Amino acid sequence: MVREDGKRNFVMLEDGEKTKQFTGEMPRQAALKAARRLDGYESYDSESDAEADPTEIRLLERGTDRVHIYHAWAWEDTAPNTKPGWMKENNVSSVMRGNVSKQRIEHTDT
């Protein structure tokens, strides 16, 4: 269901349970946010290494019966030189980056 500002809400499904909520204008935008928060990818230094070990994420679009399924991976990268002030103040030197590949859309039975 689309909000007034054009964004949609997606809920991550893990083992059939609704866990975290992500917002985006498109499903991929929400999936990218979810990918950056995946556990277990802190040790990967490059995208190619992380891509070799993808995690399946399932995002239920609120207000519909659609479940968007992606292969997602993340890796740790150095912070850009143009980082914002709060990153400079807190001496943040690395950031998590993520990427996704859409696999399919399923429809729930409800």
JSON list of C-alpha atoms in Angstrom, two decimals:
[
{"chain": "A", "resi": 1, "resn": "MET", "atom": "CA", "xyz": [0.00, 0.00, 0.00]},
{"chain": "A", "resi": 2, "resn": "VAL", "atom": "CA", "xyz": [1.47, 3.34, -1.07]},
{"chain": "A", "resi": 3, "resn": "ARG", "atom": "CA", "xyz": [1.67, 6.17, 1.45]},
{"chain": "A", "resi": 4, "resn": "GLU", "atom": "CA", "xyz": [0.93, 9.80, 0.60]},
{"chain": "A", "resi": 5, "resn": "ASP", "atom": "CA", "xyz": [4.65, 10.48, 0.11]},
{"chain": "A", "resi": 6, "resn": "GLY", "atom": "CA", "xyz": [4.92, 7.64, -2.44]},
{"chain": "A", "resi": 7, "resn": "LYS", "atom": "CA", "xyz": [6.81, 5.25, -0.17]},
{"chain": "A", "resi": 8, "resn": "ARG", "atom": "CA", "xyz": [5.82, 1.70, 0.63]},
{"chain": "A", "resi": 9, "resn": "ASN", "atom": "CA", "xyz": [6.44, -0.39, 3.73]},
{"chain": "A", "resi": 10, "resn": "PHE", "atom": "CA", "xyz": [8.05, -3.82, 3.56]},
{"chain": "A", "resi": 11, "resn": "VAL", "atom": "CA", "xyz": [8.45, -6.31, 6.40]},
{"chain": "A", "resi": 12, "resn": "MET", "atom": "CA", "xyz": [11.28, -8.82, 6.42]},
{"chain": "A", "resi": 13, "resn": "LEU", "atom": "CA", "xyz": [10.14, -12.41, 6.86]},
{"chain": "A", "resi": 14, "resn": "GLU", "atom": "CA", "xyz": [12.56, -14.66, 8.72]},
{"chain": "A", "resi": 15, "resn": "ASP", "atom": "CA", "xyz": [11.47, -18.24, 9.38]},
{"chain": "A", "resi": 16, "resn": "GLY", "atom": "CA", "xyz": [7.87, -17.20, 8.73]},
{"chain": "A", "resi": 17, "resn": "GLU", "atom": "CA", "xyz": [8.02, -14.44, 11.37]},
{"chain": "A", "resi": 18, "resn": "LYS", "atom": "CA", "xyz": [7.73, -10.74, 10.61]},
{"chain": "A", "resi": 19, "resn": "THR", "atom": "CA", "xyz": [10.86, -9.07, 11.97]},
{"chain": "A", "resi": 20, "resn": "LYS", "atom": "CA", "xyz": [12.20, -5.73, 10.71]},
{"chain": "A", "resi": 21, "resn": "GLN", "atom": "CA", "xyz": [10.40, -3.09, 8.66]},
{"chain": "A", "resi": 22, "resn": "PHE", "atom": "CA", "xyz": [12.00, -1.18, 5.79]},
{"chain": "A", "resi": 23, "resn": "THR", "atom": "CA", "xyz": [10.60, 1.68, 3.73]},
{"chain": "A", "resi": 24, "resn": "GLY", "atom": "CA", "xyz": [11.25, 2.64, 0.13]},
{"chain": "A", "resi": 25, "resn": "GLU", "atom": "CA", "xyz": [9.58, 3.88, -3.02]},
{"chain": "A", "resi": 26, "resn": "MET", "atom": "CA", "xyz": [10.53, 0.63, -4.76]},
{"chain": "A", "resi": 27, "resn": "PRO", "atom": "CA", "xyz": [11.04, -2.88, -3.34]},
{"chain": "A", "resi": 28, "resn": "ARG", "atom": "CA", "xyz": [14.72, -2.81, -4.34]},
{"chain": "A", "resi": 29, "resn": "GLN", "atom": "CA", "xyz": [15.33, 0.30, -2.23]},
{"chain": "A", "resi": 30, "resn": "ALA", "atom": "CA", "xyz": [13.99, -1.47, 0.85]},
{"chain": "A", "resi": 31, "resn": "ALA", "atom": "CA", "xyz": [15.97, -4.61, -0.04]},
{"chain": "A", "resi": 32, "resn": "LEU", "atom": "CA", "xyz": [19.21, -2.63, -0.23]},
{"chain": "A", "resi": 33, "resn": "LYS", "atom": "CA", "xyz": [18.56, -1.23, 3.24]},
{"chain": "A", "resi": 34, "resn": "ALA", "atom": "CA", "xyz": [17.93, -4.74, 4.52]},
{"chain": "A", "resi": 35, "resn": "ALA", "atom": "CA", "xyz": [21.09, -6.08, 2.85]},
{"chain": "A", "resi": 36, "resn": "ARG", "atom": "CA", "xyz": [23.30, -3.56, 4.68]},
{"chain": "A", "resi": 37, "resn": "ARG", "atom": "CA", "xyz": [21.94, -4.83, 7.99]},
{"chain": "A", "resi": 38, "resn": "LEU", "atom": "CA", "xyz": [22.56, -8.54, 7.37]},
{"chain": "A", "resi": 39, "resn": "ASP", "atom": "CA", "xyz": [24.63, -10.40, 9.94]},
{"chain": "A", "resi": 40, "resn": "GLY", "atom": "CA", "xyz": [27.74, -12.36, 9.07]},
{"chain": "A", "resi": 41, "resn": "TYR", "atom": "CA", "xyz": [29.13, -10.14, 6.30]},
{"chain": "A", "resi": 42, "resn": "GLU", "atom": "CA", "xyz": [31.49, -8.03, 8.42]},
{"chain": "A", "resi": 43, "resn": "SER", "atom": "CA", "xyz": [34.49, -10.12, 7.39]},
{"chain": "A", "resi": 44, "resn": "TYR", "atom": "CA", "xyz": [34.09, -9.59, 3.63]},
{"chain": "A", "resi": 45, "resn": "ASP", "atom": "CA", "xyz": [36.37, -6.91, 2.17]},
{"chain": "A", "resi": 46, "resn": "SER", "atom": "CA", "xyz": [35.13, -6.96, -1.42]},
{"chain": "A", "resi": 47, "resn": "GLU", "atom": "CA", "xyz": [31.82, -7.25, -3.21]},
{"chain": "A", "resi": 48, "resn": "SER", "atom": "CA", "xyz": [32.94, -10.26, -5.26]},
{"chain": "A", "resi": 49, "resn": "ASP", "atom": "CA", "xyz": [33.74, -12.26, -2.11]},
{"chain": "A", "resi": 50, "resn": "ALA", "atom": "CA", "xyz": [30.42, -11.35, -0.51]},
{"chain": "A", "resi": 51, "resn": "GLU", "atom": "CA", "xyz": [28.45, -12.01, -3.72]},
{"chain": "A", "resi": 52, "resn": "ALA", "atom": "CA", "xyz": [29.73, -15.59, -3.73]},
{"chain": "A", "resi": 53, "resn": "ASP", "atom": "CA", "xyz": [27.83, -16.15, -0.45]},
{"chain": "A", "resi": 54, "resn": "PRO", "atom": "CA", "xyz": [24.38, -14.52, -0.86]},
{"chain": "A", "resi": 55, "resn": "THR", "atom": "CA", "xyz": [21.57, -14.63, 1.68]},
{"chain": "A", "resi": 56, "resn": "GLU", "atom": "CA", "xyz": [17.95, -14.94, 0.61]},
{"chain": "A", "resi": 57, "resn": "ILE", "atom": "CA", "xyz": [15.77, -12.16, 1.99]},
{"chain": "A", "resi": 58, "resn": "ARG", "atom": "CA", "xyz": [12.00, -12.09, 1.78]},
{"chain": "A", "resi": 59, "resn": "LEU", "atom": "CA", "xyz": [10.16, -8.76, 1.99]},
{"chain": "A", "resi": 60, "resn": "LEU", "atom": "CA", "xyz": [6.39, -8.75, 2.43]},
{"chain": "A", "resi": 61, "resn": "GLU", "atom": "CA", "xyz": [4.83, -5.61, 0.99]},
{"chain": "A", "resi": 62, "resn": "ARG", "atom": "CA", "xyz": [2.39, -4.22, 3.56]},
{"chain": "A", "resi": 63, "resn": "GLY", "atom": "CA", "xyz": [-1.19, -4.04, 2.36]},
{"chain": "A", "resi": 64, "resn": "THR", "atom": "CA", "xyz": [-0.67, -6.62, -0.41]},
{"chain": "A", "resi": 65, "resn": "ASP", "atom": "CA", "xyz": [-0.10, -10.35, -0.74]},
{"chain": "A", "resi": 66, "resn": "ARG", "atom": "CA", "xyz": [3.26, -9.91, -2.52]},
{"chain": "A", "resi": 67, "resn": "VAL", "atom": "CA", "xyz": [6.53, -11.25, -1.12]},
{"chain": "A", "resi": 68, "resn": "HIS", "atom": "CA", "xyz": [9.59, -9.90, -2.95]},
{"chain": "A", "resi": 69, "resn": "ILE", "atom": "CA", "xyz": [12.48, -12.38, -2.82]},
{"chain": "A", "resi": 70, "resn": "TYR", "atom": "CA", "xyz": [16.08, -11.25, -3.28]},
{"chain": "A", "resi": 71, "resn": "HIS", "atom": "CA", "xyz": [19.57, -12.68, -3.01]},
{"chain": "A", "resi": 72, "resn": "ALA", "atom": "CA", "xyz": [21.44, -10.16, -0.87]},
{"chain": "A", "resi": 73, "resn": "TRP", "atom": "CA", "xyz": [25.03, -9.68, 0.19]},
{"chain": "A", "resi": 74, "resn": "ALA", "atom": "CA", "xyz": [27.06, -7.02, 1.99]},
{"chain": "A", "resi": 75, "resn": "TRP", "atom": "CA", "xyz": [30.67, -6.09, 2.51]},
{"chain": "A", "resi": 76, "resn": "GLU", "atom": "CA", "xyz": [32.68, -3.63, 4.54]},
{"chain": "A", "resi": 77, "resn": "ASP", "atom": "CA", "xyz": [34.22, -0.76, 2.60]},
{"chain": "A", "resi": 78, "resn": "THR", "atom": "CA", "xyz": [36.26, 2.29, 3.52]},
{"chain": "A", "resi": 79, "resn": "ALA", "atom": "CA", "xyz": [34.25, 5.42, 4.22]},
{"chain": "A", "resi": 80, "resn": "PRO", "atom": "CA", "xyz": [34.27, 7.96, 1.38]},
{"chain": "A", "resi": 81, "resn": "ASN", "atom": "CA", "xyz": [36.38, 11.13, 1.60]},
{"chain": "A", "resi": 82, "resn": "THR", "atom": "CA", "xyz": [33.15, 13.13, 1.37]},
{"chain": "A", "resi": 83, "resn": "LYS", "atom": "CA", "xyz": [31.72, 11.58, 4.53]},
{"chain": "A", "resi": 84, "resn": "PRO", "atom": "CA", "xyz": [29.35, 13.70, 6.63]},
{"chain": "A", "resi": 85, "resn": "GLY", "atom": "CA", "xyz": [30.45, 15.58, 9.72]},
{"chain": "A", "resi": 86, "resn": "TRP", "atom": "CA", "xyz": [29.08, 13.10, 12.25]},
{"chain": "A", "resi": 87, "resn": "MET", "atom": "CA", "xyz": [31.23, 10.36, 10.70]},
{"chain": "A", "resi": 88, "resn": "LYS", "atom": "CA", "xyz": [34.33, 12.57, 10.95]},
{"chain": "A", "resi": 89, "resn": "GLU", "atom": "CA", "xyz": [33.54, 13.49, 14.56]},
{"chain": "A", "resi": 90, "resn": "ASN", "atom": "CA", "xyz": [33.15, 9.83, 15.54]},
{"chain": "A", "resi": 91, "resn": "ASN", "atom": "CA", "xyz": [36.22, 8.67, 13.58]},
{"chain": "A", "resi": 92, "resn": "VAL", "atom": "CA", "xyz": [34.20, 6.28, 11.41]},
{"chain": "A", "resi": 93, "resn": "SER", "atom": "CA", "xyz": [36.56, 4.77, 8.85]},
{"chain": "A", "resi": 94, "resn": "SER", "atom": "CA", "xyz": [34.40, 2.04, 7.29]},
{"chain": "A", "resi": 95, "resn": "VAL", "atom": "CA", "xyz": [30.82, 1.55, 6.10]},
{"chain": "A", "resi": 96, "resn": "MET", "atom": "CA", "xyz": [28.72, -1.46, 5.17]},
{"chain": "A", "resi": 97, "resn": "ARG", "atom": "CA", "xyz": [27.65, -1.59, 1.55]},
{"chain": "A", "resi": 98, "resn": "GLY", "atom": "CA", "xyz": [25.05, -3.95, 0.17]},
{"chain": "A", "resi": 99, "resn": "ASN", "atom": "CA", "xyz": [23.70, -5.23, -3.11]},
{"chain": "A", "resi": 100, "resn": "VAL", "atom": "CA", "xyz": [20.73, -7.36, -4.12]},
{"chain": "A", "resi": 101, "resn": "SER", "atom": "CA", "xyz": [19.52, -9.44, -7.03]},
{"chain": "A", "resi": 102, "resn": "LYS", "atom": "CA", "xyz": [15.78, -9.96, -7.44]},
{"chain": "A", "resi": 103, "resn": "GLN", "atom": "CA", "xyz": [14.79, -13.61, -7.81]},
{"chain": "A", "resi": 104, "resn": "ARG", "atom": "CA", "xyz": [11.00, -13.59, -7.96]},
{"chain": "A", "resi": 105, "resn": "ILE", "atom": "CA", "xyz": [7.72, -12.44, -6.44]},
{"chain": "A", "resi": 106, "resn": "GLU", "atom": "CA", "xyz": [5.49, -14.87, -4.56]},
{"chain": "A", "resi": 107, "resn": "HIS", "atom": "CA", "xyz": [1.93, -14.33, -3.40]},
{"chain": "A", "resi": 108, "resn": "THR", "atom": "CA", "xyz": [0.79, -15.32, 0.08]},
{"chain": "A", "resi": 109, "resn": "ASP", "atom": "CA", "xyz": [-2.29, -17.46, 0.61]},
{"chain": "A", "resi": 110, "resn": "THR", "atom": "CA", "xyz": [-3.98, -14.97, 2.92]}
]
